[in-house]
Amino acid sequence: MLNKKTLMAAATGLALTMGAYSADAYTSYQYTYYDKDGNGVIETNEFDTYVYNSFDIDRDSRISNDEWTYYTKTTTTTTMTTPTIEYQTFDVWDADGDGYLDDTEVTTFVRDTNYYTAYDLDGSNTIDSDEYYLYSFNRYDTNMDGNISNEEWMAAYR
């Protein structure tokens, strides 16, 4: 008969296994969604759209200071081969001072910070699914031990 401790360990293992599967499936879905032309890589123009949509949480086609703050607070851009991107304040990117970021301002952000290169690990000027997955995984695996702990997962959403 299983004791309570063994049962909890088994349940935790199952949850982690299902979580890993779900995360992988979700990452694959995201990648496919942003690879608009379906050629197996995310080109720069597709990446600009990806970044814009990532920031525009309420999907009102404009990025507010609150959305900027939330995204930059909850997203780490450290990968094993790329240094952390230095984010500047919202006001720096809001070039026209209207209180929102538009497509052009986000494109400027992507280009000026080399944000694309944080994903493009091999420097090919395209992002393949392995690079996208690795970057996405590393956003959560902050200590780079190859595992995402509960603490790391929860920290990403604080």
Phi, psi and omega in degrees: 000140181282134174274172185298320181295317179295318180297318179294320179297318179295318180296320179296315178300316178297316180297318179294320178297314179294321178297318179296317178297314181297318180297317179296317179296319180295316178299318177298318178298313179302314182301312180299321180298319183275342174276075189301323182271358174068023182270006175092000176220153176261110178280172185304313181296324177291324180293321177303316178296317178303311181297314181302312181294328178294321180285321186282076188297318183272003175056039177261014178065027171204149185251119180272168177300322179297317178294318178301311182298315180299311184296313183289334177285323187264359182244124172260143181245026178272130172236174182295331185247355184235132178291163179298136177284135178276110176281143172255175182289160179307317184300327179296319183276338178279073189300323182271357175067023182273000179089003179220154173260132177256183182305315183296317180294322178291320176300319176300317178301312181300315183287315184290330181264359185056034181303322180302321183291341175295329176272320185282076189293331181263004176069024184274359185065020170220156178245114178270173186296327177295317178295317180298314180296315181299314179298314181299317179297316183291340174299328181263324182278072189291334178267003175055040178264005179085005179226148175253110180280165176302320180297317179295318180298312182293324180297328180294339183250014176274000000 
